[in-house]
């Protein structure tokens, strides 16, 4: 049954095939406007799944937008959560909320997260975004239906690329084991994933054979032929004794000329562009949905821009409060180059790749995390770069095998996947075996931005610090990341390097002191033309105390924020600050930390991480070693035990208080406490 | 080429089929003697793989026991690390070390770990034991061989059950992607796993079809027909263009009448027994290897018992040093019942299972972790118990789906698998969605004993504490575990409960105060007939200070040790101790902890965990909130940033200082520091 009035169990509206085709066009148009407004997002997959989304939500699935929690509804799980724009417009078109709301896509606080959050929007069955999760959840839901003798159906929308993930095969196996014929997986087989064509990244052929060998019923269709889609979705409901996989051949970016079959359109909006002449007008013309007049489109775009203005105002209020503005590059002097730490990793891996003994492994995010710099300008190195697909556990194990045989193996992904999803492989195979595997934990922190909570890694320090024989480093800027990567290459053994996506201040250069395993003391010396020249750096053990009032102990890009806080504290309040850059968390330079505690008696820790992951390690060092007669007050800055969300990187940093202005405020409070 | 002299590249020795058959018998006999001496271990799989092990190590694989690191050797990875006894006798028979050494199996410090450790024995290519890791590592090794134009071969020995693990399918997919024809997987298909027959636990049929659909070459053989084994192993070396899977049909427990095809013989030695009339003599008679005279066998058994005597002596020396013996149940008074915390969980899940809304999911360790108590005496509940096989990621997701639909879902395994291997599923699907999933992290701590490091979970507190919306509990004894499990059932939302394998003192009962989220203060009141009666318990917030000298803040079974330390400290030195039982780590009862810091100015934290996972959380609480004028000295007891090892549970606890005697020693040092 289609969209249903659950109170009387009658259809609210039924659509003909041609009406569905028109609705799919409209949905594509709305998606493209929202994506363009957002300035980021997953265009390709949202367009390839759109016809299926229209058929499922408007025609085949039983659900009631007026009663989203209706027990008798079919469940639709989006395992491929990055196709959220398609989900949002499908829900809106079904009647869950006005489609105009979707224009707030990826904006701070809007609920229209980069990846869906079930707690923020009606009709969303699952907060998803990490690939390979949805089918297992759908199985749980289907088992529940069976326990309850419910005759509803459970759909799971998946990508082809995510079939790289082992958890998908675990799920496929278990669905067959339980002969879940109320479960229907719909696979949007557009043959492209982030790093390239699926066949090149991790060959899946033939997905049909694989599903059949796992004892599923399989239907193959053209995923853009509405009649075939509706027929397959309905036929699957009738099949008995096994779950059904509908493998839908689709075109990534379908309907928008410049996005069709373009690898680069996986994760960008037309605003970013990747071929140079993208426009929303072109997209809307290609799609050909009726009624999208200039006026209507401008009205929709205005909803987004108005929302952004509200956010800008709110955010601006959070960084004021001093006699002048100390924001990055907002003053005539104290200028800073901004560059993301991942760029530094890219430079290092490019250089290290010259050594024939170095290998690198990619997990389908190779450009994002800059590990592709290993071979980008040096195609002859491609035989030493191994594409592992979206399969971080296996990538970790394969890296281990290469390291075992003597290679220096770099493996990486976003931190949540390269320290979290593969945690047990890191612990038991990499660390317990002492293999020379270097793991890059990219996209650390909330500054990942609009992709939202699923992709914002905030737990790596806690995950890695307690694994024996691991090294854990969190360099403070792009240059130090480059330096640290090269330093790690010289150490035989497992190591993790955490770095970030967003551009942050470059505060070190080749003249800055650096010693692996030793923290650095940084002191503010007065305003200069360049921000970085305003500070003096010392190897921790060589620093002579100067009677500072407070210590700020930070890691990663929180170090430049701590430096900016020192500037504010001195200029506004005459307070002297000792900043400590803990670029190596494991092994920890306890001496420099204890000394800061003893000298200044007041410590603030700063981490772009769940609060305490770093801060508690510092607290442990301070508590365990300090002398009884040396009292210390302490405070911590970090993410306050909550998940992240979508928003612009700096909006999120400000929203979560991970900025100099907040550090300075806390420092003053701590100094008060000391008096 | 068989066993080779790598200096001249000539065979050292070649075996005929009948010689191999005889060697396999000998290897079985040695294994059974070692397993019997150890009193634990994996009998079933060691026997089912033995013929293959003999063929591979003695006939087909190229390797040189005199030069274990020889570059040109074939690599043999044991993904099924629990079959270590077979590996050890194969290596010994090949000449890597005297077979007599293997008799020290699973004994502290022997190197013959419950699961193999490559850093401790020559010839072991991989420290393994976590299923699903080996094939990925083998792929890395095979890729390295290709990079180096080496013509060696890479074998990977796998179980059938471990094909439940998604990481295996990631590996299978990637080996085909890279067309690794130098890779040969040998699958010991004995059709049984821990919880039962593979078809019932998680149906694999047909493994052949699955491998073929993943584009592998497949050979099926009788895994006990030496001719077929040798022929398949050799044929596989010739196949070009794809990796080969040899699916060997075997009998679990092969060769020993009472162990053949017995599910219960997966993970026990004949000493434990499961049918009641097992004996080593019977096993040796069944095997029929020549030369195993009574004298020879006794000599071998003596190697083991001598080793144990040495260990006993060494361990005894570590717990002396006071005026009398304070060990558990070693005095005329202060008697304690000993019961493992997992038993308490079993009682609770049995009771909770009466509610039709409760479901439970097993990951092939259901009896070990006591989640099988959900249905054991109540077979009508079996429809609400879901066997998920060795697939913790999927089990976590399926539990999420059931919870999503309103069920109270319990899911569990050993902590290293149920908080580590599935970490990202716990974070992003369970916690971010706020699903009512209760995760049991069993076998927490080093007291897991002879299985060794891979199975001793020492990181769960760090893994879980920094995930938003998670509850983390570590109850102190079996009764509190029962109580806590029931308390968690009443709270809607994600939670982890950590408990242990070994019997520890029962120190609480229904009269003991208990409040979820509030720590308990425990005070020693003088010796009594029963240990537990010697202590008085208080809800933290209701406790009135009594001028104690030191606080011991502990969680889990370290609480009874802390209590024993308080007994020692008072009786030996007149020192008064405030013990704090932090049964709920998240949310943390900061008030009770701060108060202890302020009142006693000296704190020791105790955790059966990597040191600091718990201790640093306490340090953070103390540092962040305490007043400037209240100095505190602090120390921590925990595992000192090293992996565990095989040994008897209490041997390991003593070896790692996780006992009252060591706590008391540290407490005295701290009190000195305070003076």
Short mmCIF file of C-alpha atoms in Angstrom, two decimals, chain B residues 248-445:
data_model
loop_
_atom_site.label_atom_id
_atom_site.label_comp_id
_atom_site.label_asym_id
_atom_site.label_seq_id
_atom_site.Cartn_x
_atom_site.Cartn_y
_atom_site.Cartn_z
CA UNK B 248 39.04 -29.47 3.82
CA UNK B 249 36.22 -31.51 5.28
CA UNK B 250 37.44 -32.53 8.70
CA UNK B 251 36.23 -34.02 11.96
CA UNK B 252 36.60 -31.85 15.02
CA UNK B 253 38.52 -33.76 17.68
CA UNK B 254 39.72 -36.22 15.01
CA UNK B 255 41.54 -39.21 16.37
CA UNK B 256 40.37 -39.07 19.98
CA UNK B 257 37.17 -41.02 20.45
CA UNK B 258 35.60 -38.89 23.16
CA UNK B 259 36.40 -35.61 21.42
CA UNK B 260 35.30 -36.42 17.88
CA UNK B 261 32.42 -34.26 16.66
CA UNK B 262 31.82 -32.99 20.18
CA UNK B 263 30.85 -29.31 20.33
CA UNK B 264 32.01 -29.15 23.94
CA UNK B 265 35.56 -30.07 22.94
CA UNK B 266 36.13 -26.79 21.15
CA UNK B 267 37.85 -25.06 24.00
CA UNK B 268 38.59 -27.51 26.76
CA UNK B 269 41.30 -30.00 27.57
CA UNK B 270 40.57 -33.60 28.58
CA UNK B 271 41.31 -32.57 32.16
CA UNK B 272 38.17 -30.44 32.21
CA UNK B 273 36.17 -33.11 30.47
CA UNK B 274 32.64 -32.79 29.25
CA UNK B 275 31.40 -36.35 29.03
CA UNK B 276 32.84 -37.74 32.25
CA UNK B 277 35.27 -40.48 31.38
CA UNK B 278 37.98 -38.70 29.42
CA UNK B 279 41.55 -39.73 29.99
CA UNK B 280 44.88 -39.06 28.38
CA UNK B 281 45.47 -42.82 28.21
CA UNK B 282 42.31 -43.26 26.17
CA UNK B 283 43.35 -40.45 23.84
CA UNK B 284 46.79 -41.92 23.29
CA UNK B 285 45.31 -45.34 22.69
CA UNK B 286 42.85 -43.91 20.18
CA UNK B 287 45.58 -42.03 18.37
CA UNK B 288 47.86 -45.06 18.23
CA UNK B 289 51.15 -43.27 17.73
CA UNK B 290 54.08 -45.56 18.34
CA UNK B 291 56.61 -45.07 21.08
CA UNK B 292 54.40 -43.29 23.59
CA UNK B 293 55.28 -45.56 26.48
CA UNK B 294 54.04 -44.86 29.98
CA UNK B 295 57.58 -43.76 30.84
CA UNK B 296 57.82 -41.35 27.96
CA UNK B 297 54.42 -39.86 28.68
CA UNK B 298 55.21 -39.44 32.36
CA UNK B 299 58.45 -37.76 31.44
CA UNK B 300 56.59 -35.30 29.26
CA UNK B 301 54.00 -34.62 31.94
CA UNK B 302 56.81 -33.99 34.42
CA UNK B 303 58.22 -31.21 32.24
CA UNK B 304 54.91 -29.43 32.65
CA UNK B 305 54.54 -30.06 36.36
CA UNK B 306 58.13 -29.01 37.06
CA UNK B 307 57.51 -25.80 35.21
CA UNK B 308 54.38 -25.21 37.26
CA UNK B 309 56.31 -25.75 40.50
CA UNK B 310 58.77 -23.05 39.50
CA UNK B 311 55.93 -20.67 38.73
CA UNK B 312 54.20 -21.44 42.03
CA UNK B 313 57.36 -20.60 43.92
CA UNK B 314 57.97 -17.36 42.07
CA UNK B 315 54.38 -16.27 42.54
CA UNK B 316 54.33 -17.17 46.23
CA UNK B 317 57.30 -14.88 46.83
CA UNK B 318 55.33 -11.97 45.44
CA UNK B 319 52.51 -12.14 47.95
CA UNK B 320 54.46 -12.49 51.15
CA UNK B 321 56.01 -9.67 53.16
CA UNK B 322 53.54 -9.14 55.97
CA UNK B 323 53.38 -10.63 59.45
CA UNK B 324 50.86 -13.17 58.25
CA UNK B 325 49.06 -14.42 55.17
CA UNK B 326 46.05 -12.35 54.08
CA UNK B 327 45.25 -14.31 50.93
CA UNK B 328 41.66 -15.26 50.14
CA UNK B 329 40.39 -17.98 52.47
CA UNK B 330 43.87 -18.55 53.91
CA UNK B 331 42.99 -17.56 57.46
CA UNK B 332 40.69 -19.19 59.99
CA UNK B 333 38.35 -16.23 59.89
CA UNK B 334 37.55 -13.77 57.10
CA UNK B 335 36.12 -16.48 54.87
CA UNK B 336 34.72 -15.54 51.50
CA UNK B 337 32.54 -17.17 48.89
CA UNK B 338 34.20 -16.94 45.48
CA UNK B 339 32.08 -16.65 42.34
CA UNK B 340 32.77 -15.03 39.02
CA UNK B 341 30.92 -11.86 38.12
CA UNK B 342 29.69 -13.45 34.89
CA UNK B 343 27.58 -15.81 37.02
CA UNK B 344 25.71 -12.81 38.36
CA UNK B 345 25.01 -11.64 34.85
CA UNK B 346 23.71 -15.10 34.01
CA UNK B 347 21.25 -14.99 36.91
CA UNK B 348 20.03 -11.55 35.88
CA UNK B 349 19.57 -12.33 32.20
CA UNK B 350 17.68 -15.46 33.15
CA UNK B 351 15.28 -13.39 35.21
CA UNK B 352 15.02 -10.54 32.70
CA UNK B 353 14.33 -13.01 29.92
CA UNK B 354 10.92 -13.70 31.39
CA UNK B 355 9.78 -10.39 29.92
CA UNK B 356 8.63 -10.98 26.35
CA UNK B 357 10.05 -7.61 25.41
CA UNK B 358 13.60 -8.71 26.16
CA UNK B 359 15.79 -10.24 23.48
CA UNK B 360 19.38 -11.46 23.54
CA UNK B 361 21.99 -11.96 20.85
CA UNK B 362 24.89 -14.39 21.03
CA UNK B 363 28.23 -14.23 19.26
CA UNK B 364 29.39 -17.85 19.56
CA UNK B 365 30.64 -17.45 23.14
CA UNK B 366 27.21 -17.67 24.71
CA UNK B 367 28.00 -20.11 27.50
CA UNK B 368 31.30 -18.45 28.37
CA UNK B 369 29.71 -15.09 28.90
CA UNK B 370 26.54 -16.61 30.39
CA UNK B 371 24.17 -14.94 27.98
CA UNK B 372 22.91 -18.45 27.20
CA UNK B 373 21.19 -18.38 30.61
CA UNK B 374 18.59 -16.30 28.80
CA UNK B 375 17.12 -19.51 27.35
CA UNK B 376 18.97 -22.44 28.92
CA UNK B 377 16.28 -23.46 31.36
CA UNK B 378 13.57 -21.81 29.27
CA UNK B 379 13.71 -23.26 25.78
CA UNK B 380 10.47 -21.45 24.88
CA UNK B 381 12.51 -18.25 24.84
CA UNK B 382 14.74 -19.48 22.04
CA UNK B 383 12.74 -17.46 19.52
CA UNK B 384 13.94 -14.36 21.32
CA UNK B 385 17.57 -15.44 21.35
CA UNK B 386 19.40 -14.72 18.13
CA UNK B 387 22.57 -16.56 17.29
CA UNK B 388 24.68 -14.16 15.24
CA UNK B 389 27.84 -16.23 14.94
CA UNK B 390 31.29 -14.72 15.25
CA UNK B 391 30.15 -11.40 13.84
CA UNK B 392 30.13 -8.79 16.53
CA UNK B 393 29.65 -5.79 14.26
CA UNK B 394 26.52 -7.26 12.76
CA UNK B 395 25.27 -8.48 16.14
CA UNK B 396 25.56 -4.91 17.42
CA UNK B 397 23.62 -3.60 14.44
CA UNK B 398 20.91 -6.26 14.64
CA UNK B 399 20.55 -5.55 18.36
CA UNK B 400 20.12 -1.91 17.39
CA UNK B 401 17.34 -2.75 14.98
CA UNK B 402 15.52 -4.78 17.61
CA UNK B 403 15.99 -1.99 20.16
CA UNK B 404 14.78 0.54 17.65
CA UNK B 405 11.48 -1.31 17.45
CA UNK B 406 11.11 -1.23 21.21
CA UNK B 407 12.88 -4.33 22.40
CA UNK B 408 15.31 -4.38 25.29
CA UNK B 409 18.26 -5.95 23.48
CA UNK B 410 21.19 -7.60 25.23
CA UNK B 411 24.20 -8.30 23.06
CA UNK B 412 27.58 -9.51 24.16
CA UNK B 413 30.88 -11.23 23.76
CA UNK B 414 34.31 -10.96 25.31
CA UNK B 415 34.97 -7.25 25.85
CA UNK B 416 37.70 -7.08 23.26
CA UNK B 417 35.14 -8.13 20.66
CA UNK B 418 31.97 -6.52 22.04
CA UNK B 419 33.44 -3.07 22.72
CA UNK B 420 36.51 -3.15 20.48
CA UNK B 421 35.80 -5.02 17.31
CA UNK B 422 32.39 -3.35 17.05
CA UNK B 423 33.44 0.02 18.41
CA UNK B 424 32.33 2.11 15.50
CA UNK B 425 28.95 0.35 15.38
CA UNK B 426 28.56 1.06 19.10
CA UNK B 427 29.44 4.68 18.64
CA UNK B 428 27.55 5.61 15.53
CA UNK B 429 24.61 3.24 15.48
CA UNK B 430 23.97 2.40 19.12
CA UNK B 431 24.98 5.61 20.91
CA UNK B 432 24.28 8.28 18.28
CA UNK B 433 20.83 6.77 17.75
CA UNK B 434 20.32 6.31 21.51
CA UNK B 435 19.17 2.74 21.00
CA UNK B 436 18.29 0.68 24.06
CA UNK B 437 21.08 -1.85 23.55
CA UNK B 438 22.81 -3.35 26.56
CA UNK B 439 26.26 -4.62 25.76
CA UNK B 440 27.98 -7.15 27.92
CA UNK B 441 31.74 -6.86 27.89
CA UNK B 442 32.70 -10.19 29.35
CA UNK B 443 36.15 -11.56 30.15
CA UNK B 444 37.34 -8.12 31.20
CA UNK B 445 40.85 -8.10 32.58
#
